[in-house]
Short mmCIF file of C-alpha atoms and ligand atoms in Angstrom, two decimals:
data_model
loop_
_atom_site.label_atom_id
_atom_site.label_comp_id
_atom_site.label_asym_id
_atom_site.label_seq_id
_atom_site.Cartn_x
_atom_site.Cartn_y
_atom_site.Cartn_z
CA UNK A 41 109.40 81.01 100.60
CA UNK A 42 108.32 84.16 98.40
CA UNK A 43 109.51 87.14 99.67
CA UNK A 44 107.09 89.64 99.48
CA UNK A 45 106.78 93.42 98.69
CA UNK A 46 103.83 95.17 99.64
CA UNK A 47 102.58 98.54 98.08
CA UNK A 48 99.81 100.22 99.91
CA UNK A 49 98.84 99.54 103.20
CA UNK A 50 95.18 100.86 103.37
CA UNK A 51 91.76 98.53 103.85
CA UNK A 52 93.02 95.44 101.55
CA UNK A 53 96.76 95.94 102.86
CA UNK A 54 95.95 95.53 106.34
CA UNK A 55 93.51 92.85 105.60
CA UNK A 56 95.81 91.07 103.28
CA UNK A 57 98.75 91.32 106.30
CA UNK A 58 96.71 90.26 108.90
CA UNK A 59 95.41 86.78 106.66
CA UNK A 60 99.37 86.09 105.58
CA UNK A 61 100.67 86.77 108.42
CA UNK A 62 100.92 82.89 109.93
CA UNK A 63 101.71 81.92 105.95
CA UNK A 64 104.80 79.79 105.95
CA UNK A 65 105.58 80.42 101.94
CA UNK A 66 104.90 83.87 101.90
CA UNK A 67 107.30 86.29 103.72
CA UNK A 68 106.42 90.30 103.71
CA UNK A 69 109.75 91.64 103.27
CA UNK A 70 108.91 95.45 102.56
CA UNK A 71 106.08 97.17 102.84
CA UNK A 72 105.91 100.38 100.42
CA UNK A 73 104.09 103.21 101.20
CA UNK A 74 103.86 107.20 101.07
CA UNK A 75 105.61 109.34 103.26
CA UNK A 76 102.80 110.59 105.27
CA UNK A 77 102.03 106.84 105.96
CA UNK A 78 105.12 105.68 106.92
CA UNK A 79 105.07 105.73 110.93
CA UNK A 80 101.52 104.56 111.11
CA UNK A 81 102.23 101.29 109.14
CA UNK A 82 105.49 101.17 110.54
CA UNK A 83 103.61 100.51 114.35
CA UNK A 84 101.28 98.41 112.05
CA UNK A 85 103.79 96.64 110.73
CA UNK A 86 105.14 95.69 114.52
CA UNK A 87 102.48 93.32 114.63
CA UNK A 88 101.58 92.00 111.52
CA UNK A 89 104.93 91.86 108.91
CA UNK A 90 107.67 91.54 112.37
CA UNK A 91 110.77 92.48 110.06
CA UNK A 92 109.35 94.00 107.08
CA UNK A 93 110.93 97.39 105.75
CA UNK A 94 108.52 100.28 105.74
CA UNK A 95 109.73 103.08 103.08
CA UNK A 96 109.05 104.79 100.41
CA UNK A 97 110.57 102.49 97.61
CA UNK A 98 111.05 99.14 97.01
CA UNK A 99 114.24 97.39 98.70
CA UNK A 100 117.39 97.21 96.20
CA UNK A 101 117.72 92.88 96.80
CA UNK A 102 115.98 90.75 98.54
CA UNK A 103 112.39 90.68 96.46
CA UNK A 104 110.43 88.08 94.54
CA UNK A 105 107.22 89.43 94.35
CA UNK A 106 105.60 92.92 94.37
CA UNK A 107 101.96 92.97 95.39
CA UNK A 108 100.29 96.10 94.44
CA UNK A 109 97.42 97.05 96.69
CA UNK A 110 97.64 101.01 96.44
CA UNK A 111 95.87 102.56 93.77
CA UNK A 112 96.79 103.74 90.07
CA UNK A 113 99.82 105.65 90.52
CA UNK A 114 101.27 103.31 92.65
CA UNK A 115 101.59 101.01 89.61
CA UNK A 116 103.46 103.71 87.32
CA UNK A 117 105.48 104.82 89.88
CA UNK A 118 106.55 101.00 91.71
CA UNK A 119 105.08 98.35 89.42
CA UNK A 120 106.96 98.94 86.34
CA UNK A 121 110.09 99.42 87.36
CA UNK A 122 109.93 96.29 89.26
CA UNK A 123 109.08 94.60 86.42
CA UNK A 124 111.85 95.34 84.51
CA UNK A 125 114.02 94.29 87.29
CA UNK A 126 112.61 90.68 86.64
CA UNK A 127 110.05 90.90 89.63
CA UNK A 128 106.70 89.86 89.26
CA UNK A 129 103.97 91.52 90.21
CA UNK A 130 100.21 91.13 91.32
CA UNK A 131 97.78 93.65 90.83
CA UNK A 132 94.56 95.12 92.59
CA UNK A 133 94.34 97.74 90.75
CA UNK A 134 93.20 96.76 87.91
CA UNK A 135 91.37 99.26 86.38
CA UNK A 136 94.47 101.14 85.81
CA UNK A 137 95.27 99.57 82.47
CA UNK A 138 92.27 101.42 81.49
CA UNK A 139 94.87 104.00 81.79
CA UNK A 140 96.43 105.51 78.12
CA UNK A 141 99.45 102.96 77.32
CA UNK A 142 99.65 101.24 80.62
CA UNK A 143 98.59 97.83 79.17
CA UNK A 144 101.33 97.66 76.76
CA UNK A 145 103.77 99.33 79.10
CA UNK A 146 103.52 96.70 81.60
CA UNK A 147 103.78 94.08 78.90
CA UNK A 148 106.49 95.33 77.59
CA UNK A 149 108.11 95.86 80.89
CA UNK A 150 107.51 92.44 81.51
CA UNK A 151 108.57 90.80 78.62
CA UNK A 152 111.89 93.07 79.07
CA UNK A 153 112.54 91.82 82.52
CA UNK A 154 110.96 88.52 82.14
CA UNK A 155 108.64 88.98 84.71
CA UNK A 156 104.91 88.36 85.06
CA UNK A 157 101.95 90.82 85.72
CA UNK A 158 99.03 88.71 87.73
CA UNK A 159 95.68 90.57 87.62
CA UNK A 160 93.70 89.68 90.53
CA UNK A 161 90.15 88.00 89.85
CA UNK A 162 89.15 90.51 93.35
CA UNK A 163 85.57 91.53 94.10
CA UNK A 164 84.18 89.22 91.05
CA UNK A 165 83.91 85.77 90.08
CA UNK A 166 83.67 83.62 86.76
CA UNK A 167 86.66 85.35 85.39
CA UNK A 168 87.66 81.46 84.36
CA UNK A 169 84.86 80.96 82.72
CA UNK A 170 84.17 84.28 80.50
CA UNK A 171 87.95 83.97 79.84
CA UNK A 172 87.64 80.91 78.58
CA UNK A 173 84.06 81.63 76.58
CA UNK A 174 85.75 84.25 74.80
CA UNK A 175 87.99 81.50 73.02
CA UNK A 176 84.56 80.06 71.67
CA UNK A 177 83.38 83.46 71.13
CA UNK A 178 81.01 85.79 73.17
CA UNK A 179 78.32 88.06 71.44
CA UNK A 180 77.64 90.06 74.88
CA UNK A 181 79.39 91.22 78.28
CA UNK A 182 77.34 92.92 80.61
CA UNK A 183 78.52 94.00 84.15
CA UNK A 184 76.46 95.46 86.69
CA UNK A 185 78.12 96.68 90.13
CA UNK A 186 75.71 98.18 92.55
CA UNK A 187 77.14 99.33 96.30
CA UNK A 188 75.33 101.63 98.85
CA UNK A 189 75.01 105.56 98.23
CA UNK A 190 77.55 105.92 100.37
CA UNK A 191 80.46 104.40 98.32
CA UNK A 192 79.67 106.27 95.59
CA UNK A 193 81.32 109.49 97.78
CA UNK A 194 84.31 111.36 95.85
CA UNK A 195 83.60 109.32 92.56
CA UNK A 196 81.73 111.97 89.78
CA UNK A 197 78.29 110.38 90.68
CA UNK A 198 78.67 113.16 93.69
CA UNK A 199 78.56 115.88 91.44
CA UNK A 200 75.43 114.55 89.71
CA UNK A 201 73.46 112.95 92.37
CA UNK A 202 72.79 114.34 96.55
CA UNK A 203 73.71 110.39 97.64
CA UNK A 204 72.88 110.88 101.00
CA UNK A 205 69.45 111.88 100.18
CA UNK A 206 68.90 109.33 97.36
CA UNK A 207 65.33 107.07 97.97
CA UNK A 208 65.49 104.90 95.24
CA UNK A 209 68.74 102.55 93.22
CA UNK A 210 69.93 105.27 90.91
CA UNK A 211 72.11 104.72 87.79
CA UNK A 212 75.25 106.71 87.84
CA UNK A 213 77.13 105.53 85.13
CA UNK A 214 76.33 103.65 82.12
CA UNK A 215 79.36 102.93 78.84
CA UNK A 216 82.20 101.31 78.23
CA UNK A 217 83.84 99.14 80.58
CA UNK A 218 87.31 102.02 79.86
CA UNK A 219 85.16 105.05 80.46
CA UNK A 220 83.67 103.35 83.75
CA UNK A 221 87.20 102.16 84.89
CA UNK A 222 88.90 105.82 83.93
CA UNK A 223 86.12 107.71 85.90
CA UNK A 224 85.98 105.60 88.83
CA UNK A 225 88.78 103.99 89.99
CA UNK A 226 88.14 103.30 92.81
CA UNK A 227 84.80 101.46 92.00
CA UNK A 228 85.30 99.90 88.52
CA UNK A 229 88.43 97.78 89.30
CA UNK A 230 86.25 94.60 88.22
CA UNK A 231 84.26 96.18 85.30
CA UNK A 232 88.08 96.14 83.68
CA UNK A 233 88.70 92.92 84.98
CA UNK A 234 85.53 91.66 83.17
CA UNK A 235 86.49 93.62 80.32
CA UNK A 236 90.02 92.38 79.72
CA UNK A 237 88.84 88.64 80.27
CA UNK A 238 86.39 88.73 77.78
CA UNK A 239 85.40 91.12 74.96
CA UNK A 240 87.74 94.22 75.54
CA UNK A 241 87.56 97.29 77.57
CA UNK A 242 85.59 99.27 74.89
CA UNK A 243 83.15 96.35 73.79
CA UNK A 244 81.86 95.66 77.68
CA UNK A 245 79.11 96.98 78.67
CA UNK A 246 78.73 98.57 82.28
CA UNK A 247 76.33 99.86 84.33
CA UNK A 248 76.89 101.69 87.86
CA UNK A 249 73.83 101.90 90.76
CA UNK A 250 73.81 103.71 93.70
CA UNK A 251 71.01 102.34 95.87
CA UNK A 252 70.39 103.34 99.31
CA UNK A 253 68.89 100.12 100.14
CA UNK A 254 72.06 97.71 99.60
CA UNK A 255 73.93 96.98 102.26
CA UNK A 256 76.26 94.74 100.44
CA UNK A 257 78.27 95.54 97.34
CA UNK A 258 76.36 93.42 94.36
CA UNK A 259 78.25 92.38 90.68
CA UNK A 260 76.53 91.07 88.28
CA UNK A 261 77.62 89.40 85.08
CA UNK A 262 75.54 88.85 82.33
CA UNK A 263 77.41 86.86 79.21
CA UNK A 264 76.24 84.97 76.09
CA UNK A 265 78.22 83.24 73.07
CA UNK A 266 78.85 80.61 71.61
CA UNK A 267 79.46 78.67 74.76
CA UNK A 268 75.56 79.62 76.29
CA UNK A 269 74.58 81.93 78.61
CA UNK A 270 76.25 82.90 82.10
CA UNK A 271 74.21 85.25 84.49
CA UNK A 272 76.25 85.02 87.78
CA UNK A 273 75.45 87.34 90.96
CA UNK A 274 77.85 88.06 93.80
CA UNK A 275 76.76 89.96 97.12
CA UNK A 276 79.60 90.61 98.94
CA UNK A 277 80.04 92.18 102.18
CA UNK A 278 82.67 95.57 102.44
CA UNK A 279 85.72 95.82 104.29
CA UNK A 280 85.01 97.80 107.56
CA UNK A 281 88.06 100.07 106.68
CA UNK A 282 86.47 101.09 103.39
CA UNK A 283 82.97 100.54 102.17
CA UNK A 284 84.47 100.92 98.50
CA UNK A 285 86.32 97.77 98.73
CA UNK A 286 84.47 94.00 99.14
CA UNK A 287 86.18 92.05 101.76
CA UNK A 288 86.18 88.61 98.52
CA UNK A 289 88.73 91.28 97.59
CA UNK A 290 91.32 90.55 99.92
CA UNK A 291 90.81 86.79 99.71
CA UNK A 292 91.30 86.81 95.75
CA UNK A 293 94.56 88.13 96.64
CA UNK A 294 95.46 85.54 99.58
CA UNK A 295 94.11 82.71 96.79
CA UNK A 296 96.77 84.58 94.10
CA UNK A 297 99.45 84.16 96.70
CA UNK A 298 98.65 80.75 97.74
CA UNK A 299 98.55 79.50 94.84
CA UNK A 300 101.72 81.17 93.71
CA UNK A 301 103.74 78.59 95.96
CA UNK A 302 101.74 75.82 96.23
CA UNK A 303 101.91 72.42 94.27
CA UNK A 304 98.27 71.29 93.60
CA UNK A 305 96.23 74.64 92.50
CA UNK A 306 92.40 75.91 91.95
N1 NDP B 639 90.33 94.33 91.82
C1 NDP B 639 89.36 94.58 92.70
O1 NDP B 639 88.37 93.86 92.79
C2 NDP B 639 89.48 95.76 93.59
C3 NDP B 639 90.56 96.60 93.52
N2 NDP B 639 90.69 97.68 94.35
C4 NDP B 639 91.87 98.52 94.19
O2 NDP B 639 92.74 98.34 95.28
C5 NDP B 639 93.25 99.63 95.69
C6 NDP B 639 93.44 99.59 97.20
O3 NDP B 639 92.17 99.47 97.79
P1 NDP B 639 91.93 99.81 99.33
O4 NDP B 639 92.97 99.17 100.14
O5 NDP B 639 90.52 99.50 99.62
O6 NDP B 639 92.16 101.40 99.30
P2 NDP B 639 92.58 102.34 100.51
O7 NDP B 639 92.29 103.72 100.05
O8 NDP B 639 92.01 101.85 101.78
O9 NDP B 639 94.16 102.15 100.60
C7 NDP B 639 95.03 102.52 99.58
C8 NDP B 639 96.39 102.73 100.22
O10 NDP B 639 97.37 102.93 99.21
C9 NDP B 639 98.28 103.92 99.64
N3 NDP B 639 98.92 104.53 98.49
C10 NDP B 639 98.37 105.34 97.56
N4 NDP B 639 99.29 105.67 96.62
C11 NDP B 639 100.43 105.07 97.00
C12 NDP B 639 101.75 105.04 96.44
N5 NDP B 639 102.05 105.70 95.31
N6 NDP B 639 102.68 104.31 97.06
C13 NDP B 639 102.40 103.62 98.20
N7 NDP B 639 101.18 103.63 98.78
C14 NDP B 639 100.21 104.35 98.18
C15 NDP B 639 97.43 104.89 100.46
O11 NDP B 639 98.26 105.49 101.43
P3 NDP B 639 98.44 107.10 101.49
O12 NDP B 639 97.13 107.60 102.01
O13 NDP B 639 99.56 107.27 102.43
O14 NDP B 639 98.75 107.54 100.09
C16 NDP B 639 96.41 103.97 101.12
O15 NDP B 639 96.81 103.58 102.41
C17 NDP B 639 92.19 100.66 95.28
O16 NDP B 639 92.77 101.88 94.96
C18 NDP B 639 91.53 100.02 94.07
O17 NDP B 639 92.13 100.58 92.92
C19 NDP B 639 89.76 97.92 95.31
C20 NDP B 639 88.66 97.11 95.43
C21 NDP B 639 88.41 95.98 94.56
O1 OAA B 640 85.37 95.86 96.00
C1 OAA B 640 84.46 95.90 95.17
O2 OAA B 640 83.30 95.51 95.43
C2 OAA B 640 84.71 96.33 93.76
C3 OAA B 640 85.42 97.58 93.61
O3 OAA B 640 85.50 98.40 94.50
C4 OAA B 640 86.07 97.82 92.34
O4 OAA B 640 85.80 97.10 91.38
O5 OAA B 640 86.88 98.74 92.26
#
């Protein structure tokens, strides 16, 4: 049984509580959250993690795992230190090691605690196979993530673009895979994913589209090297709670869990 530690309890939280819940290896033990959230996912909570602490900060003892479902400054603020304690952690979040030092912070708060950072595959797929391109060498990583105009709300395409009276797909961003991840977090979790599988966060190329005709949130890969080509397309349906965030999101991390404590894994 892996006792659990859950940070964040917004769209993929919930989700993520409400899959678990009837998982006999996986025990939530504490769920983390901010103050203001604490008596909502404490009644939450009731329900879905029956026992589970519901605080501000992660439980002294008692923790194998921290799963990090929360944002970026969840990570700096929970993440690390658990680390160093010698827990292990999963992360959503990915595009936070976009983030100045983070990468090598975690790593080294890792290796100090001799713990394990697991970056979740989430909203995308092939992550197996670019990762394991790059090792015959890639020439080109291209990512394309295109969501309705709506979900491009608080991110800086609303300062450039009216979204809600947008006709036609509209690029809002176009760079690095770092620039992408640093300027919208909440969007570009699996440009950096992409990134740090295969040719780097400054060497992948990304590309943002706001299109008022998608319903669905669409990634797009495209990757050549030594190994051939790879052009893979995903159209994946949002949670209800947040049309940011692609319900494959929330399975990735179920999948990361399962396979965490099971014996035969894929
Ligand atoms: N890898 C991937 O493919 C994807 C990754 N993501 C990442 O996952 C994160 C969560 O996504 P989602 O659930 O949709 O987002 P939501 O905004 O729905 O939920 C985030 C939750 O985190 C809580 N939170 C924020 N900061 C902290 C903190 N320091 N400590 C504890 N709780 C905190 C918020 O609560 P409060 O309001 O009380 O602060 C909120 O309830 C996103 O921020 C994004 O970075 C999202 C989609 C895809
Ligand atoms: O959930 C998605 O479709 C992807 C996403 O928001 C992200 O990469 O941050």
């Amino acid at each position: 049984m892996l006792s659990i530690a859950l940070i964040g309890c917004g769209a993929i939280g919930e989700s993520l509580l409400k899959s678990i819940r009837y998982d006999n290896h996986l025990q939530v033990a504490a769920i983390v959250v901010s103050k203001r959230s604490i008596d909502r996912v404490a009644r939450l909570a009731e329900t879905l993690a029956p026992g589970a602490s519901v605080s501000e900060n992660i439980p002294d003892s008692g923790i194998d795992l921290v799963v990090e479902a929360a944002g970026h400054r969840a990570i700096e603020a929970h993440v690390l230190p658990a680390l160093k304690r010698g827990i292990s952690a999963v992360i959503a979040s990915v595009g936070a090691l976009a983030m100045d030092d983070l990468a090598p912070r975690l790593e080294t708060a890792a290796t100090n605690g001799r713990s394990q950072v697991h970056l979740i595959a989430g909203a995308v797929g092939a992550i197996d196979a670019i990762a394991a391109a790059k090792i015959g060498g890639l020439d080109k990583v291209l990512y394309t993530g295109k969501k309705p105009a709506l979900a491009w709300q608080g991110t800086p395409a609303e300062l450039q673009f009216n979204l809600a009276t947008l006709t036609e797909a509209t690029v809002v961003f176009e760079g690095s895979a770092r620039d992408a991840a640093q300027r919208f977090p909440k969007n570009a979790n699996v440009a950096a994913t992409i990134a740090l599988a295969s040719l780097g966060l400054d060497a992948t190329t990304v590309r943002l589209i706001a299109d008022p005709k998608a319903s669905t949130n669409i990634h797009t890969i495209d990757a050549s090297g030594a190994f051939g080509e790879l052009n893979l397309t995903l159209s994946n349906r949002p949670l209800s709670d947040n049309p940011k965030t692609s319900a494959l999101t929330v399975y990735s991390m179920v999948r990361t869990l399962q396979n965490l404590t099971g014996t035969l894994v894929i």
